[in-house]
XYZ file of C-alpha atoms in Angstrom:
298
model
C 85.381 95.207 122.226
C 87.992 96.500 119.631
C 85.693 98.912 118.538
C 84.954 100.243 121.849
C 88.746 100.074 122.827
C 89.557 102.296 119.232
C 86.509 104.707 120.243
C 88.453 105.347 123.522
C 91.480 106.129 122.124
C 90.032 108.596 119.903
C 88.388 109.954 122.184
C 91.661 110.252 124.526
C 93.899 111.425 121.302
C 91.113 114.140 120.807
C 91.542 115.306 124.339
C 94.788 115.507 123.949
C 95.082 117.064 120.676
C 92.898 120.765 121.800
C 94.806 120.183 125.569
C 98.445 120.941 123.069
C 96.138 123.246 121.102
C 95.047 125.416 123.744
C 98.719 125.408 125.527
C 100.174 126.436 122.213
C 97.125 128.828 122.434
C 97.809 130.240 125.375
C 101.395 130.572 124.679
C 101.271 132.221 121.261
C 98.866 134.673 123.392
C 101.655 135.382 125.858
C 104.088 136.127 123.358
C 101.860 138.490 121.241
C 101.059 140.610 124.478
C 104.909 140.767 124.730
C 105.462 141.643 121.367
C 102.482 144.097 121.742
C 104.568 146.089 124.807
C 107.308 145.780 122.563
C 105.712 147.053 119.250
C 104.252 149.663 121.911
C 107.697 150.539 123.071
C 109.027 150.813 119.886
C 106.385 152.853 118.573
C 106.792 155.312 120.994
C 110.633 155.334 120.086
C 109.741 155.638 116.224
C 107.244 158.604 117.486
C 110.246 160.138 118.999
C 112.392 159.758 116.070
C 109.726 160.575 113.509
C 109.156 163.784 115.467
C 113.201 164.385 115.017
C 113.059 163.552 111.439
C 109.915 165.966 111.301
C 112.091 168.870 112.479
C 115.227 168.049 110.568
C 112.528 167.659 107.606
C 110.776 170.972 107.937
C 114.620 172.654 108.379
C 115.564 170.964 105.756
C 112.157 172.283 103.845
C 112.678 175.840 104.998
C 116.457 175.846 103.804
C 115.763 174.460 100.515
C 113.134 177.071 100.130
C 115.538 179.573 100.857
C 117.792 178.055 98.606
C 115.062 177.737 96.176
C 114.248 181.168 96.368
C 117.451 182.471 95.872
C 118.400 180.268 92.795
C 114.495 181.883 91.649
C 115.913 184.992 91.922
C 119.852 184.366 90.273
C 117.880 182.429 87.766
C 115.597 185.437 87.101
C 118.565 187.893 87.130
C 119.742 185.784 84.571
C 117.279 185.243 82.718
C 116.477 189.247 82.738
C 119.947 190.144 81.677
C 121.793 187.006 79.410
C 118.099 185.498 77.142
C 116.069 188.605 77.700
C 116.321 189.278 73.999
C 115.837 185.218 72.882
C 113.028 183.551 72.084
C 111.129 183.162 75.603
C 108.012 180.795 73.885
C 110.026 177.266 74.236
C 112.039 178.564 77.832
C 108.705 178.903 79.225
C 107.165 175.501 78.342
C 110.719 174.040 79.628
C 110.062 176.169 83.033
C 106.887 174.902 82.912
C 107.577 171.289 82.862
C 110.286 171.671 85.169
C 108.288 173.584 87.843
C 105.379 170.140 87.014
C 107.796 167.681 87.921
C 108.969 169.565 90.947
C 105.964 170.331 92.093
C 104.648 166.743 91.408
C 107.865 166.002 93.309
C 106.913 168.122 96.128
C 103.237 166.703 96.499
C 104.552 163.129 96.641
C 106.894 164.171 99.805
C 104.147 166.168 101.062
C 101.550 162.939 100.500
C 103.745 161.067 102.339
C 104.331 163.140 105.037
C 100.663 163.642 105.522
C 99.932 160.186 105.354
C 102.729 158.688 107.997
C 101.041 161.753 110.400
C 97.410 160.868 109.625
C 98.252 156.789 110.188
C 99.537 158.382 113.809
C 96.806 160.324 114.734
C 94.255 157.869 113.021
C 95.509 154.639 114.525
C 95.065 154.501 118.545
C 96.918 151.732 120.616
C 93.433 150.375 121.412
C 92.635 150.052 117.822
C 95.631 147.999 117.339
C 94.948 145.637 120.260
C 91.481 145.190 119.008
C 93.150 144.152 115.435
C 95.164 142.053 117.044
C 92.379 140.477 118.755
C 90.633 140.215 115.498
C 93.277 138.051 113.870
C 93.832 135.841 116.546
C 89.932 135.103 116.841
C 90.454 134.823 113.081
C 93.153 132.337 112.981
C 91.756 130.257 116.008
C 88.677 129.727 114.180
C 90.622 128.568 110.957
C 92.798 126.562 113.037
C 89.529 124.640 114.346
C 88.078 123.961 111.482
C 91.205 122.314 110.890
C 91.613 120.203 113.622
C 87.544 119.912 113.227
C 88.330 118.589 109.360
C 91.341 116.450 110.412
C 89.227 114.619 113.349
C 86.587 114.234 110.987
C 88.947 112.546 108.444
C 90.209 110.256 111.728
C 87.035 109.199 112.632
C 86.277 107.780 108.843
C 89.694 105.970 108.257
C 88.550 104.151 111.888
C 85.273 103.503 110.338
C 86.930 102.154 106.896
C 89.099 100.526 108.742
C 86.810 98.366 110.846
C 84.603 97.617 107.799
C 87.771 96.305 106.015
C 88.766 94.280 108.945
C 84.936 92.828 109.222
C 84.814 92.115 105.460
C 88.108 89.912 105.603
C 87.155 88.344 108.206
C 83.846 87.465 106.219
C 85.853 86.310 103.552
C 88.584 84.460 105.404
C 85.436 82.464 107.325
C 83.905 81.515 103.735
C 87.096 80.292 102.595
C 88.050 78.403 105.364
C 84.572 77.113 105.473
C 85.045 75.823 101.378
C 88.042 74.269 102.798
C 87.406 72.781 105.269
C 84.253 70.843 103.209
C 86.267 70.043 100.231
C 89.079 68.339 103.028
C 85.287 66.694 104.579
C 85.000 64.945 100.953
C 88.086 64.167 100.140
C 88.386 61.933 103.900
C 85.265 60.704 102.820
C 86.512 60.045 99.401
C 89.502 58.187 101.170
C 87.362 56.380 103.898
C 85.042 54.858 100.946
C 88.019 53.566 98.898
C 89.451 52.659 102.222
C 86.431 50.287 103.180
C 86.340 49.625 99.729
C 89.745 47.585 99.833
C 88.945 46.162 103.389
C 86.266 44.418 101.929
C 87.713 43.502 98.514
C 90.738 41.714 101.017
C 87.814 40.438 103.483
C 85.817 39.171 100.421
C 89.498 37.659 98.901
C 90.038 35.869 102.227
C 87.286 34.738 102.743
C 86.520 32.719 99.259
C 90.376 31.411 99.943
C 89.734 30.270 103.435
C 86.246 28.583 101.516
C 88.338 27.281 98.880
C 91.214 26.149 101.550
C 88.417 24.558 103.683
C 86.670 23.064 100.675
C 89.980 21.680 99.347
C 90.718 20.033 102.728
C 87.053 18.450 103.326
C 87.362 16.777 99.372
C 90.735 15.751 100.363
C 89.641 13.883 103.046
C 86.700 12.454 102.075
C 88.420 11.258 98.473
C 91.191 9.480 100.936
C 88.632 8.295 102.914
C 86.644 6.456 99.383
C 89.740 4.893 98.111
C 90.370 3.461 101.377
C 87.971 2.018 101.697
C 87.548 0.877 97.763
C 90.853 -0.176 98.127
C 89.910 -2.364 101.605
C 87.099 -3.956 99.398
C 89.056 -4.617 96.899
C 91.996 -6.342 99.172
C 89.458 -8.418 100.286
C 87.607 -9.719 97.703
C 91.654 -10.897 96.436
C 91.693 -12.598 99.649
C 88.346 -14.373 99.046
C 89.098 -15.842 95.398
C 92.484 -16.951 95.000
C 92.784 -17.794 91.352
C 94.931 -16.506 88.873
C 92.501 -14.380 87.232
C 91.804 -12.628 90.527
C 95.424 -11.618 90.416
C 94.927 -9.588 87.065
C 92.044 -7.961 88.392
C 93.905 -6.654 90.987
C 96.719 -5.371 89.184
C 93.634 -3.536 86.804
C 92.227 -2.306 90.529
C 95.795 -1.248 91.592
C 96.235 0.784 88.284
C 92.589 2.120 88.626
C 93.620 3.131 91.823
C 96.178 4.691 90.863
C 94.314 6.559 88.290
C 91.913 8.037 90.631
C 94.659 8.664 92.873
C 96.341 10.954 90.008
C 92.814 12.541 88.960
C 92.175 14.018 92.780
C 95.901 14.831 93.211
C 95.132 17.230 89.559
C 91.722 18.250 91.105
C 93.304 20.189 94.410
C 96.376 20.938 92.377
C 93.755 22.859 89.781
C 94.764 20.637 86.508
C 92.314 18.626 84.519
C 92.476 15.142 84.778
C 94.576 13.674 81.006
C 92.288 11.058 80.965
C 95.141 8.438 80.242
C 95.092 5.262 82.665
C 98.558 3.456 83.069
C 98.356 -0.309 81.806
C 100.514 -3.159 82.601
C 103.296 -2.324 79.615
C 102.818 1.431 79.939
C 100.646 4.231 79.817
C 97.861 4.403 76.739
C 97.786 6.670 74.697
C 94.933 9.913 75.386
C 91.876 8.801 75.408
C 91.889 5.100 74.628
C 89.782 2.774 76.444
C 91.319 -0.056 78.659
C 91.480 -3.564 76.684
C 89.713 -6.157 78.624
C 91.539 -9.309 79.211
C 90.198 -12.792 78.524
C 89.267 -14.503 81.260
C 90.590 -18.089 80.991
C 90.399 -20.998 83.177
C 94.517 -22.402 83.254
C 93.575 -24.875 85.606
């Protein structure tokens, strides 16, 4: 459509352009067929003037040959009575060149003359219309090929022009595409890293809600054992009264104890010392318990 548009406008600014040509046409032609009655009018007054001059000339001609004539013949009195007797060789070649230059004097008036009356007779009024005609078909057809040249000129910058525009718009379409696929793999990029972290925090969570649950369910069922070790043990004190019994509990007590210590470091994620706290203190690391005789004090 912008093509189309552009080839309408060109078309319009052509129309334009010979619709100013031909009124400028038109007008120049007005103005030459004035200037034609004017040239006309004032060729008529130079024909007038020239036919004056004429006159005065040929006066002027006949009075400067009677002039001439009479100098001839004062000069040739003159000449007859004062350098009669002189040498006459180098006088002569003097006359000579003097009557050469006025008779080439003469001839170039006389050229003249004839030629201003011969351009009269030869050129016609007709003749000079039809000159006139000549140069105007002359510079009318120069002045088209002008505007012919300058159109054709037009029409290729409009064709440039469009091919310009159609190869940017190639370009900017490429680049934009390369864009717009390097931005596809960078979000890409971004999503995978993004996913990436979600499940390194999904995979963290989950092994610490494992562990958590874990930690809980040993909790419990370690409580659970030493309860009921510790029920077993209350009641087999209750069943044998003797002294000895009494020492064994205080060693099941401090067992207890022991155990007690060992899951506390489990779920607290220390190793268990291996020490076991005895009646006067704690042993040292690693030291078995010392059994106590058993003795009958009754």
């Amino acid at each position: 459509m912008v093509v189309g548009s552009s080839y309408n406008t060109l078309a319009d600014l052509k129309l334009c352009f010979v619709t100013q040509e031909l009124g400028k046409a038109t007008q120049g032609l007005h103005d030459t067929i004035a200037r034609h009655k004017r040239a006309k009018e004032q060729r008529r007054l130079d024909e007038e003037r020239s036919k004056i001059r004429q006159q005065r000339h040929e006066a002027s001609r006949v009075r400067r040959r009677i002039e001439v004539a009479a100098c001839i013949r004062i000069q040739r009195a003159w000449r007859n009575t004062v350098i009669y007797r002189r040498s006459t060789a180098p006088l002569m070649s003097k006359l000579k060149r003097k009557l050469l230059v006025d008779t080439k004097r003469k001839l170039k008036e006389s050229l003249v003359d004839l030629r201003c009356n011969v351009h009269d007779l030869h050129t016609l009024p007709e003749d000079q219309q039809w000159a006139a005609m000549k140069l105007q078909t002359w510079w009318r057809a120069v002045l088209s090929n002008r505007v012919q040249a300058v159109m054709g000129m037009f029409d290729k910058v409009v064709e440039v022009r469009n091919r310009m525009i159609c190869a940017a718009t190639i370009i900017q379409s490429a680049f934009r595409a390369k864009k717009a696929i390097r931005r596809v793999d960078v979000l890409r990029d971004e999503r995978r890293l993004h996913e990436l972290e979600q499940a390194r925090l999904y995979e963290e969570l989950r092994l610490k809600s494992v562990i958590t649950i874990q930690s809980a369910y040993r909790k419990r069922s370690a409580v659970k054992e030493v309860q009921s070790r510790r029920a077993m043990m209350f009641a087999a004190v209750l069943s044998h009264g003797n002294e000895d019994n009494s020492y064994r509990l205080a060693d099941t007590v401090a067992a207890q104890r022991s155990e007690r210590k060992a899951v506390q470091n489990f779920f607290s994620g220390h190793a268990p010392t291996g020490t076991r706290p005895t009646k006067g203190g704690t042993a040292a690391k690693g030291t078995p318990r010392r059994k106590r005789p058993v003795t009958d004090r009754n």
